[in-house]
mmCIF file of C-alpha atoms and ligand atoms in Angstrom:
data_model
loop_
_atom_site.group_PDB
_atom_site.id
_atom_site.type_symbol
_atom_site.label_atom_id
_atom_site.label_comp_id
_atom_site.label_asym_id
_atom_site.label_seq_id
_atom_site.Cartn_x
_atom_site.Cartn_y
_atom_site.Cartn_z
ATOM 1 C CA MET W 1 27.360 13.093 -3.670
ATOM 2 C CA ASN W 2 28.028 10.390 -0.916
ATOM 3 C CA SER W 3 31.231 8.348 -2.235
ATOM 4 C CA GLU W 4 29.353 5.144 -1.012
ATOM 5 C CA LEU W 5 26.318 3.863 -2.624
ATOM 6 C CA GLY W 6 24.353 2.983 0.497
ATOM 7 C CA LYS W 7 25.271 6.435 2.164
ATOM 8 C CA LEU W 8 23.377 8.457 -0.741
ATOM 9 C CA ILE W 9 20.377 10.640 0.787
ATOM 10 C CA VAL W 10 16.866 10.885 -0.849
ATOM 11 C CA LEU W 11 14.167 13.565 -0.138
ATOM 12 C CA ALA W 12 10.932 11.563 -1.406
ATOM 13 C CA ILE W 13 7.440 12.626 -1.867
ATOM 14 C CA ASP W 14 4.438 11.227 -2.193
ATOM 15 C CA THR W 15 1.027 12.852 -2.812
ATOM 16 C CA SER W 16 -1.470 9.682 -5.602
ATOM 17 C CA CYS W 17 -3.951 10.206 -3.057
ATOM 18 C CA ASP W 18 -5.111 12.001 0.050
ATOM 19 C CA ASP W 19 -2.080 12.319 2.517
ATOM 20 C CA THR W 20 0.793 14.520 1.815
ATOM 21 C CA SER W 21 3.624 12.802 2.754
ATOM 22 C CA VAL W 22 7.398 13.339 2.909
ATOM 23 C CA ALA W 23 10.316 11.770 3.342
ATOM 24 C CA VAL W 24 14.532 10.962 3.978
ATOM 25 C CA VAL W 25 16.106 7.509 3.923
ATOM 26 C CA GLN W 26 19.720 7.008 3.660
ATOM 27 C CA GLY W 27 20.056 4.061 0.895
ATOM 28 C CA ALA W 28 17.290 1.613 2.701
ATOM 29 C CA ARG W 29 17.551 3.146 5.668
ATOM 30 C CA VAL W 30 14.693 5.788 6.701
ATOM 31 C CA LEU W 31 15.098 8.500 8.419
ATOM 32 C CA SER W 32 11.625 10.056 8.486
ATOM 33 C CA ASN W 33 8.698 9.151 6.615
ATOM 34 C CA VAL W 34 5.840 11.886 7.623
ATOM 35 C CA ILE W 35 1.819 11.756 6.585
ATOM 36 C CA SER W 36 -0.505 13.835 6.746
ATOM 37 C CA SER W 37 -3.669 12.624 6.948
ATOM 38 C CA GLN W 38 -6.411 13.893 5.555
ATOM 39 C CA ASP W 39 -8.469 11.964 6.564
ATOM 40 C CA GLU W 40 -10.627 14.136 8.763
ATOM 41 C CA ILE W 41 -11.426 16.362 5.081
ATOM 42 C CA HIS W 42 -12.745 13.646 3.127
ATOM 43 C CA GLY W 43 -15.053 11.223 5.995
ATOM 44 C CA GLU W 44 -17.199 13.670 5.967
ATOM 45 C CA TRP W 45 -17.839 13.803 2.121
ATOM 46 C CA GLY W 46 -16.878 9.653 2.768
ATOM 47 C CA GLY W 47 -14.385 9.067 0.023
ATOM 48 C CA VAL W 48 -11.271 11.106 -1.360
ATOM 49 C CA VAL W 49 -12.794 14.679 -3.193
ATOM 50 C CA PRO W 50 -9.714 15.022 -5.705
ATOM 51 C CA ASP W 51 -10.719 18.727 -5.665
ATOM 52 C CA LEU W 52 -9.566 18.874 -2.301
ATOM 53 C CA ALA W 53 -7.185 16.749 -1.904
ATOM 54 C CA ARG W 54 -4.738 19.806 -4.385
ATOM 55 C CA ARG W 55 -5.782 22.858 -2.151
ATOM 56 C CA ALA W 56 -4.914 20.989 1.056
ATOM 57 C CA HIS W 57 -1.592 18.998 -0.362
ATOM 58 C CA ASN W 58 -0.874 22.657 -2.100
ATOM 59 C CA GLU W 59 -1.067 24.479 1.573
ATOM 60 C CA ARG W 60 1.268 20.960 3.482
ATOM 61 C CA ILE W 61 3.305 19.735 1.337
ATOM 62 C CA ASP W 62 5.572 22.707 2.726
ATOM 63 C CA ALA W 63 5.571 22.551 6.094
ATOM 64 C CA VAL W 64 5.649 18.913 5.594
ATOM 65 C CA ILE W 65 8.160 18.849 3.846
ATOM 66 C CA GLU W 66 10.136 21.512 6.950
ATOM 67 C CA GLN W 67 9.534 18.625 9.269
ATOM 68 C CA ALA W 68 10.656 15.720 7.105
ATOM 69 C CA LEU W 69 14.438 17.373 7.365
ATOM 70 C CA THR W 70 13.710 17.575 11.153
ATOM 71 C CA ARG W 71 13.129 15.010 11.308
ATOM 72 C CA ALA W 72 16.024 12.805 10.147
ATOM 73 C CA SER W 73 18.346 15.736 11.041
ATOM 74 C CA ARG W 74 17.536 14.305 14.378
ATOM 75 C CA ASN W 75 16.892 10.734 13.899
ATOM 76 C CA SER W 76 20.290 10.533 12.094
ATOM 77 C CA GLY W 77 22.005 12.803 14.490
ATOM 78 C CA GLU W 78 23.399 14.861 10.949
ATOM 79 C CA LYS W 79 22.599 18.029 9.457
ATOM 80 C CA ILE W 80 19.925 17.080 6.690
ATOM 81 C CA ASN W 81 19.699 19.917 4.760
ATOM 82 C CA PHE W 82 19.866 20.083 -0.211
ATOM 83 C CA GLU W 83 23.007 21.077 0.672
ATOM 84 C CA THR W 84 23.505 17.155 2.160
ATOM 85 C CA ILE W 85 21.055 15.713 -0.059
ATOM 86 C CA ASP W 86 22.007 13.471 -3.072
ATOM 87 C CA ALA W 87 18.192 13.416 -5.244
ATOM 88 C CA ILE W 88 14.710 13.679 -4.607
ATOM 89 C CA ALA W 89 11.895 11.086 -6.203
ATOM 90 C CA ALA W 90 8.209 11.394 -6.638
ATOM 91 C CA THR W 91 5.810 9.530 -7.668
ATOM 92 C CA TYR W 92 4.585 10.584 -11.044
ATOM 93 C CA GLY W 93 1.671 7.932 -11.002
ATOM 94 C CA PRO W 94 -1.030 6.382 -10.235
ATOM 95 C CA GLY W 95 -2.765 7.648 -8.260
ATOM 96 C CA LEU W 96 -5.408 10.710 -8.726
ATOM 97 C CA ALA W 97 -3.933 13.637 -11.739
ATOM 98 C CA ILE W 98 -4.601 16.536 -9.695
ATOM 99 C CA ALA W 99 -3.363 15.122 -6.763
ATOM 100 C CA LEU W 100 0.112 13.869 -8.198
ATOM 101 C CA GLU W 101 0.354 16.727 -9.572
ATOM 102 C CA VAL W 102 1.211 18.677 -6.659
ATOM 103 C CA GLY W 103 4.056 16.428 -5.253
ATOM 104 C CA LEU W 104 5.681 15.766 -8.963
ATOM 105 C CA LYS W 105 5.816 19.218 -9.519
ATOM 106 C CA LYS W 106 7.049 20.815 -5.747
ATOM 107 C CA ALA W 107 9.955 17.924 -6.184
ATOM 108 C CA GLN W 108 11.148 19.119 -10.277
ATOM 109 C CA ALA W 109 11.317 22.825 -8.572
ATOM 110 C CA LEU W 110 13.522 21.639 -5.512
ATOM 111 C CA ALA W 111 15.733 19.422 -7.929
ATOM 112 C CA SER W 112 16.418 22.159 -10.314
ATOM 113 C CA GLU W 113 16.442 24.934 -7.463
ATOM 114 C CA HIS W 114 19.572 22.807 -6.122
ATOM 115 C CA GLY W 115 20.993 20.759 -8.792
ATOM 116 C CA LEU W 116 20.458 17.099 -8.001
ATOM 117 C CA PRO W 117 18.718 14.387 -9.948
ATOM 118 C CA PHE W 118 15.362 13.637 -10.043
ATOM 119 C CA VAL W 119 13.931 10.221 -10.200
ATOM 120 C CA ALA W 120 10.492 8.874 -11.232
ATOM 121 C CA VAL W 121 8.463 6.433 -9.306
ATOM 122 C CA ASN W 122 5.700 3.980 -9.944
ATOM 123 C CA HIS W 123 3.468 4.271 -6.543
ATOM 124 C CA MET W 124 3.182 1.083 -6.725
ATOM 125 C CA GLU W 125 6.753 -0.027 -7.530
ATOM 126 C CA GLY W 126 6.699 2.290 -3.958
ATOM 127 C CA HIS W 127 4.777 -0.564 -2.335
ATOM 128 C CA LEU W 128 6.359 -3.512 -3.425
ATOM 129 C CA LEU W 129 9.531 -2.874 -2.948
ATOM 130 C CA SER W 130 7.930 -1.752 0.746
ATOM 131 C CA ALA W 131 9.130 -4.663 2.848
ATOM 132 C CA LEU W 132 12.601 -3.249 2.081
ATOM 133 C CA ALA W 133 12.910 -0.090 4.288
ATOM 134 C CA GLN W 134 14.026 -0.226 6.734
ATOM 135 C CA ASN W 135 14.131 1.725 10.598
ATOM 136 C CA SER W 136 16.946 4.122 11.594
ATOM 137 C CA ARG W 137 19.456 1.800 12.538
ATOM 138 C CA GLY W 138 19.288 -0.014 10.406
ATOM 139 C CA SER W 139 17.078 -3.187 10.359
ATOM 140 C CA GLY W 140 14.578 -4.539 8.544
ATOM 141 C CA GLN W 141 12.584 -7.550 7.438
ATOM 142 C CA ILE W 142 15.371 -8.585 4.275
ATOM 143 C CA ARG W 143 17.848 -6.936 3.555
ATOM 144 C CA VAL W 144 18.108 -6.498 -0.128
ATOM 145 C CA GLU W 145 20.636 -9.023 -1.118
ATOM 146 C CA ASP W 146 19.299 -11.431 0.693
ATOM 147 C CA LEU W 147 16.268 -10.876 -2.434
ATOM 148 C CA ARG W 148 15.661 -14.256 -3.870
ATOM 149 C CA PHE W 149 14.032 -14.348 -7.827
ATOM 150 C CA PRO W 150 11.856 -14.450 -9.890
ATOM 151 C CA LEU W 151 9.777 -13.773 -6.318
ATOM 152 C CA LEU W 152 5.889 -12.110 -6.077
ATOM 153 C CA GLY W 153 4.862 -9.373 -5.012
ATOM 154 C CA LEU W 154 0.783 -8.897 -3.794
ATOM 155 C CA LEU W 155 -0.192 -5.617 -3.439
ATOM 156 C CA ILE W 156 -3.420 -5.068 -1.523
ATOM 157 C CA SER W 157 -5.022 -1.870 -1.061
ATOM 158 C CA GLY W 158 -7.944 1.032 -1.134
ATOM 159 C CA GLY W 159 -6.517 1.203 -4.633
ATOM 160 C CA HIS W 160 -4.724 -1.525 -5.934
ATOM 161 C CA THR W 161 -5.134 -5.485 -5.990
ATOM 162 C CA GLU W 162 -2.787 -6.802 -7.681
ATOM 163 C CA ILE W 163 0.429 -9.911 -7.576
ATOM 164 C CA VAL W 164 3.398 -8.865 -8.936
ATOM 165 C CA LEU W 165 6.365 -11.172 -11.128
ATOM 166 C CA MET W 166 9.798 -9.430 -10.487
ATOM 167 C CA LYS W 167 12.986 -11.344 -12.201
ATOM 168 C CA SER W 168 15.309 -8.718 -11.417
ATOM 169 C CA PHE W 169 14.525 -4.581 -10.059
ATOM 170 C CA GLY W 170 13.213 -3.235 -12.853
ATOM 171 C CA ASP W 171 11.343 -5.541 -14.681
ATOM 172 C CA TYR W 172 8.168 -6.364 -12.720
ATOM 173 C CA GLU W 173 5.022 -7.305 -14.322
ATOM 174 C CA ILE W 174 1.400 -7.655 -13.702
ATOM 175 C CA VAL W 175 0.121 -11.423 -13.339
ATOM 176 C CA ALA W 176 -3.223 -10.953 -10.896
ATOM 177 C CA GLN W 177 -5.735 -7.986 -11.350
ATOM 178 C CA THR W 178 -8.829 -7.040 -9.827
ATOM 179 C CA LEU W 179 -12.297 -7.166 -12.425
ATOM 180 C CA ASP W 180 -13.982 -4.706 -10.377
ATOM 181 C CA ASP W 181 -13.258 -2.829 -6.323
ATOM 182 C CA ALA W 182 -9.403 -3.126 -5.117
ATOM 183 C CA VAL W 183 -9.523 -4.690 -1.968
ATOM 184 C CA GLY W 184 -9.597 -1.732 0.275
ATOM 185 C CA GLU W 185 -11.848 -0.570 -0.750
ATOM 186 C CA ALA W 186 -14.427 -3.295 -1.012
ATOM 187 C CA TYR W 187 -13.291 -3.161 2.951
ATOM 188 C CA ASP W 188 -14.217 1.016 3.145
ATOM 189 C CA LYS W 189 -17.227 -0.117 1.750
ATOM 190 C CA VAL W 190 -18.432 -2.859 3.480
ATOM 191 C CA ALA W 191 -18.098 -0.551 6.613
ATOM 192 C CA ARG W 192 -20.297 2.298 5.504
ATOM 193 C CA MET W 193 -23.274 -0.385 5.522
ATOM 194 C CA LEU W 194 -22.077 -0.996 9.109
ATOM 195 C CA GLY W 195 -22.158 1.759 9.873
ATOM 196 C CA LEU W 196 -18.247 2.425 10.876
ATOM 197 C CA GLY W 197 -17.633 5.576 9.069
ATOM 198 C CA TYR W 198 -15.306 6.366 6.410
ATOM 199 C CA PRO W 199 -12.715 5.403 6.230
ATOM 200 C CA GLY W 200 -13.703 2.447 8.424
ATOM 201 C CA GLY W 201 -11.915 -0.783 6.395
ATOM 202 C CA LYS W 202 -9.686 0.236 9.339
ATOM 203 C CA VAL W 203 -12.572 -0.355 12.278
ATOM 204 C CA LEU W 204 -14.241 -3.079 10.279
ATOM 205 C CA SER W 205 -10.554 -5.087 11.061
ATOM 206 C CA GLU W 206 -10.652 -4.518 14.445
ATOM 207 C CA MET W 207 -13.987 -5.558 15.227
ATOM 208 C CA ALA W 208 -13.278 -8.864 13.103
ATOM 209 C CA LYS W 209 -10.786 -9.208 14.897
ATOM 210 C CA LEU W 210 -12.784 -9.283 18.274
ATOM 211 C CA VAL W 211 -14.410 -11.991 16.581
ATOM 212 C CA SER W 212 -11.644 -14.693 17.161
ATOM 213 C CA GLU W 213 -12.631 -17.760 15.620
ATOM 214 C CA LYS W 214 -12.911 -19.719 19.095
ATOM 215 C CA LEU W 215 -15.572 -17.216 19.695
ATOM 216 C CA ALA W 216 -17.331 -17.289 17.138
ATOM 217 C CA ARG W 217 -20.202 -19.762 16.794
ATOM 218 C CA PRO W 218 -20.999 -21.033 13.087
ATOM 219 C CA ASP W 219 -24.093 -20.592 13.232
ATOM 220 C CA GLU W 220 -24.008 -16.918 14.310
ATOM 221 C CA MET W 221 -21.715 -16.741 11.036
ATOM 222 C CA TYR W 222 -22.434 -15.460 7.624
ATOM 223 C CA ALA W 223 -22.280 -16.950 4.486
ATOM 224 C CA LEU W 224 -21.017 -15.071 2.633
ATOM 225 C CA PRO W 225 -19.599 -16.064 -0.925
ATOM 226 C CA ILE W 226 -15.816 -16.502 -1.368
ATOM 227 C CA PRO W 227 -14.820 -14.480 -4.768
ATOM 228 C CA LEU W 228 -14.178 -16.215 -7.860
ATOM 229 C CA ASN W 229 -14.431 -20.075 -5.838
ATOM 230 C CA ASN W 230 -13.551 -22.518 -8.551
ATOM 231 C CA ASP W 231 -12.796 -20.378 -11.117
ATOM 232 C CA ASP W 232 -8.955 -20.751 -12.291
ATOM 233 C CA ARG W 233 -8.632 -17.049 -14.111
ATOM 234 C CA LEU W 234 -5.242 -15.727 -12.154
ATOM 235 C CA ALA W 235 -7.657 -12.989 -10.822
ATOM 236 C CA PHE W 236 -9.208 -10.902 -8.578
ATOM 237 C CA SER W 237 -12.947 -9.204 -8.041
ATOM 238 C CA TYR W 238 -14.267 -7.676 -4.565
ATOM 239 C CA SER W 239 -17.968 -6.007 -6.652
ATOM 240 C CA GLY W 240 -20.053 -9.627 -5.881
ATOM 241 C CA LEU W 241 -18.261 -10.052 -2.237
ATOM 242 C CA LYS W 242 -19.562 -6.276 -1.336
ATOM 243 C CA THR W 243 -23.331 -6.743 -2.666
ATOM 244 C CA ALA W 244 -23.691 -9.447 -0.992
ATOM 245 C CA VAL W 245 -23.160 -8.245 2.460
ATOM 246 C CA TYR W 246 -25.463 -5.751 1.026
ATOM 247 C CA TYR W 247 -27.924 -7.556 0.513
ATOM 248 C CA LYS W 248 -28.237 -9.275 3.919
ATOM 249 C CA VAL W 249 -27.503 -5.930 5.454
ATOM 250 C CA LYS W 250 -30.461 -4.910 4.121
ATOM 251 C CA GLN W 251 -32.288 -8.313 4.935
ATOM 252 C CA LEU W 252 -31.636 -8.105 8.631
ATOM 253 C CA LYS W 253 -32.191 -4.374 8.430
ATOM 254 C CA GLU W 254 -35.855 -4.638 7.640
ATOM 255 C CA SER W 255 -36.722 -7.248 9.376
ATOM 256 C CA ALA W 256 -35.037 -6.183 12.415
ATOM 257 C CA GLY W 257 -34.848 -2.635 11.942
ATOM 258 C CA GLY W 258 -31.285 -2.841 11.923
ATOM 259 C CA LEU W 259 -27.661 -4.333 13.133
ATOM 260 C CA THR W 260 -27.091 -5.632 16.962
ATOM 261 C CA LYS W 261 -23.618 -4.773 18.347
ATOM 262 C CA LYS W 262 -22.959 -8.495 18.006
ATOM 263 C CA GLN W 263 -24.182 -9.053 14.486
ATOM 264 C CA ILE W 264 -21.848 -6.134 12.736
ATOM 265 C CA HIS W 265 -18.890 -7.532 14.857
ATOM 266 C CA ASN W 266 -20.232 -10.924 13.220
ATOM 267 C CA PHE W 267 -20.594 -9.133 9.291
ATOM 268 C CA ALA W 268 -16.968 -7.733 10.038
ATOM 269 C CA ALA W 269 -15.323 -11.005 10.566
ATOM 270 C CA SER W 270 -17.474 -12.773 7.916
ATOM 271 C CA PHE W 271 -17.025 -10.413 5.357
ATOM 272 C CA GLU W 272 -13.030 -10.412 5.942
ATOM 273 C CA LYS W 273 -13.233 -14.079 6.417
ATOM 274 C CA ALA W 274 -14.547 -14.600 2.571
ATOM 275 C CA ALA W 275 -11.643 -11.390 1.384
ATOM 276 C CA ILE W 276 -8.581 -13.632 3.249
ATOM 277 C CA SER W 277 -9.567 -17.214 1.618
ATOM 278 C CA HIS W 278 -10.064 -14.902 -1.667
ATOM 279 C CA LEU W 279 -6.894 -13.735 -1.745
ATOM 280 C CA GLN W 280 -4.805 -16.440 -0.149
ATOM 281 C CA GLN W 281 -6.631 -19.410 -3.284
ATOM 282 C CA LYS W 282 -5.059 -16.670 -5.374
ATOM 283 C CA LEU W 283 -1.718 -15.629 -3.996
ATOM 284 C CA SER W 284 -2.502 -20.371 -4.117
ATOM 285 C CA MET W 285 -2.896 -20.414 -7.544
ATOM 286 C CA ALA W 286 0.801 -17.832 -8.791
ATOM 287 C CA ILE W 287 2.387 -19.707 -7.210
ATOM 288 C CA GLU W 288 1.838 -22.547 -8.444
ATOM 289 C CA LYS W 289 1.959 -20.963 -11.983
ATOM 290 C CA PHE W 290 5.300 -18.452 -11.427
ATOM 291 C CA GLN W 291 7.394 -20.845 -9.230
ATOM 292 C CA PRO W 292 8.891 -17.787 -6.794
ATOM 293 C CA LYS W 293 11.180 -17.771 -4.571
ATOM 294 C CA MET W 294 10.212 -15.966 -2.170
ATOM 295 C CA ILE W 295 6.420 -13.720 -1.758
ATOM 296 C CA LEU W 296 6.673 -9.282 -1.051
ATOM 297 C CA VAL W 297 3.976 -8.404 0.680
ATOM 298 C CA GLY W 298 2.859 -4.377 0.915
ATOM 299 C CA GLY W 299 -0.388 -2.632 0.845
ATOM 300 C CA GLY W 300 -2.838 -0.468 3.762
ATOM 301 C CA VAL W 301 -5.267 -4.111 3.262
ATOM 302 C CA ALA W 302 -2.028 -5.767 5.176
ATOM 303 C CA SER W 303 -1.932 -3.516 8.199
ATOM 304 C CA SER W 304 -4.211 -6.375 9.212
ATOM 305 C CA ALA W 305 -2.999 -9.399 11.100
ATOM 306 C CA LYS W 306 -5.517 -11.202 9.838
ATOM 307 C CA VAL W 307 -4.734 -11.076 7.064
ATOM 308 C CA ARG W 308 -1.344 -11.247 6.969
ATOM 309 C CA ALA W 309 -1.128 -14.171 9.443
ATOM 310 C CA GLY W 310 -4.040 -15.425 6.434
ATOM 311 C CA LEU W 311 -0.735 -14.737 3.727
ATOM 312 C CA ARG W 312 1.454 -15.871 6.770
ATOM 313 C CA LYS W 313 0.068 -19.727 6.101
ATOM 314 C CA VAL W 314 -0.374 -19.530 2.374
ATOM 315 C CA ALA W 315 3.143 -19.196 2.757
ATOM 316 C CA LYS W 316 4.471 -22.235 4.931
ATOM 317 C CA ASN W 317 2.152 -24.693 2.972
ATOM 318 C CA LEU W 318 4.392 -23.982 -0.162
ATOM 319 C CA GLU W 319 7.582 -23.752 1.767
ATOM 320 C CA LEU W 320 8.110 -20.457 0.723
ATOM 321 C CA PRO W 321 9.258 -17.278 2.759
ATOM 322 C CA ILE W 322 7.142 -14.101 2.714
ATOM 323 C CA PHE W 323 8.748 -10.840 3.711
ATOM 324 C CA PHE W 324 5.952 -7.740 5.330
ATOM 325 C CA PRO W 325 6.579 -3.677 6.021
ATOM 326 C CA SER W 326 8.464 -3.908 9.699
ATOM 327 C CA ASN W 327 5.859 -1.267 10.361
ATOM 328 C CA ASN W 328 2.274 0.910 9.762
ATOM 329 C CA LYS W 329 3.631 3.487 7.998
ATOM 330 C CA LEU W 330 5.452 1.784 5.409
ATOM 331 C CA TYR W 331 1.666 -0.403 4.812
ATOM 332 C CA VAL W 332 -0.023 2.854 4.040
ATOM 333 C CA ASP W 333 0.495 5.411 1.697
ATOM 334 C CA ASN W 334 3.446 7.264 2.154
ATOM 335 C CA ALA W 335 7.045 8.614 1.279
ATOM 336 C CA ALA W 336 9.359 6.266 2.275
ATOM 337 C CA MET W 337 8.397 3.512 0.134
ATOM 338 C CA ILE W 338 8.808 6.354 -2.609
ATOM 339 C CA GLY W 339 12.406 7.171 -1.312
ATOM 340 C CA VAL W 340 13.198 3.324 -1.097
ATOM 341 C CA ALA W 341 12.074 2.666 -4.663
ATOM 342 C CA GLY W 342 13.613 6.013 -5.367
ATOM 343 C CA TYR W 343 17.273 5.003 -4.557
ATOM 344 C CA PHE W 344 17.119 1.702 -6.148
ATOM 345 C CA LYS W 345 16.153 3.098 -9.827
ATOM 346 C CA LEU W 346 19.432 5.654 -8.768
ATOM 347 C CA VAL W 347 22.026 2.838 -8.106
ATOM 348 C CA ARG W 348 20.666 2.239 -11.512
ATOM 349 C CA GLY W 349 21.447 5.344 -13.161
ATOM 350 C CA GLU W 350 17.499 5.515 -14.195
ATOM 351 C CA LEU W 351 17.544 9.559 -13.706
ATOM 352 C CA ALA W 352 13.949 10.926 -15.241
ATOM 353 C CA ARG W 353 13.427 13.566 -17.724
ATOM 354 C CA SER W 354 13.553 16.508 -16.131
ATOM 355 C CA SER W 355 10.036 17.161 -18.225
ATOM 356 C CA ILE W 356 8.460 14.147 -17.325
ATOM 357 C CA ASP W 357 4.678 14.284 -16.396
ATOM 358 C CA ARG W 358 2.035 12.930 -14.025
ATOM 359 C CA ASP W 359 0.042 9.492 -14.976
ATOM 360 C CA PRO W 360 -2.580 8.949 -13.372
ATOM 361 C CA ARG W 361 -3.115 5.212 -15.577
ATOM 362 C CA ALA W 362 0.793 4.146 -14.849
ATOM 363 C CA SER W 363 1.408 1.119 -14.758
ATOM 364 C CA ILE W 364 4.437 -1.090 -12.872
ATOM 365 C CA SER W 365 4.563 -3.366 -15.614
ATOM 366 C CA LYS W 366 6.313 -0.755 -17.706
ATOM 367 C CA ALA W 367 8.871 1.448 -16.480
ATOM 368 C CA ALA W 368 9.056 4.831 -16.361
HETATM 369 ZN ZN1 ZN B 1 -0.808 3.365 -2.590
#
């Protein structure tokens, strides 16, 4: 094992949903972060098909591990292999059971084959700590020694919408979550209603960007409800907003036979505006209640520049520092964030029982 803690090298695997990802990190430095996307497989089904995801993970995992080792060696200038790696980490949950199983079993087999410690990581702890990930030269958004507790983590993705209160490493509590759909799920569903394909959340976001505040005439924006507006529950909800879009789109399609390009753009912008207002309101509410010293944001929905700008505004108004992951790959599901979270668990001595099983409904509130 490398003598200095910050030099420890971890190989991490995440197969929690439909992307096969393997990364190598040294401390919080990301030496490689390979993501093999399965979008083209699931796209034609309009959603993730668990059986197909498992098969693709199985077919790809060995090649993705090889690629992660090769890239890590190139980026660090040193040979990275199972002789130089100090530990193996993998996501044990939450996620799709049969998909999680592939990465977890592979990681456990590698750890036992090479006599390495194994760390089981909660996928949401990965997203929570993703802003700590540094590039291969060691620069990033925030260093671990600059974290101030308690802090709030806002995790917004296709599978989750939650606010986590973090009092220290390993001490997490979900203080707000969605009552129905996750925000990223709503993005994808609305994108499909607008004929933007699957997964279309990102396309929708790009379209909304085109309709900048200056260009959109207020009378061309659609009046959509901000979820749980004037409701003092600290929770999220996206199904009502999604349904409101559905009926308005249906009405327009019936009266005009279809949507014009301009209407699609305006719907995208109107939806995103309401979705962001909801995030802003509930984040402000959580800040008032828990008085955190800083905010960390993670998850694919935050890769939208408009979402980030909206959240920055909240933080600025309340004079709080806010941090986001430093590159696009760190927002979506990726193994580098699992490696970083795994590294901190390794340093804390939190090794997994070798028999630990996948847990599709694992909560970040409970330690593995
Ligand atoms: Zn995720």
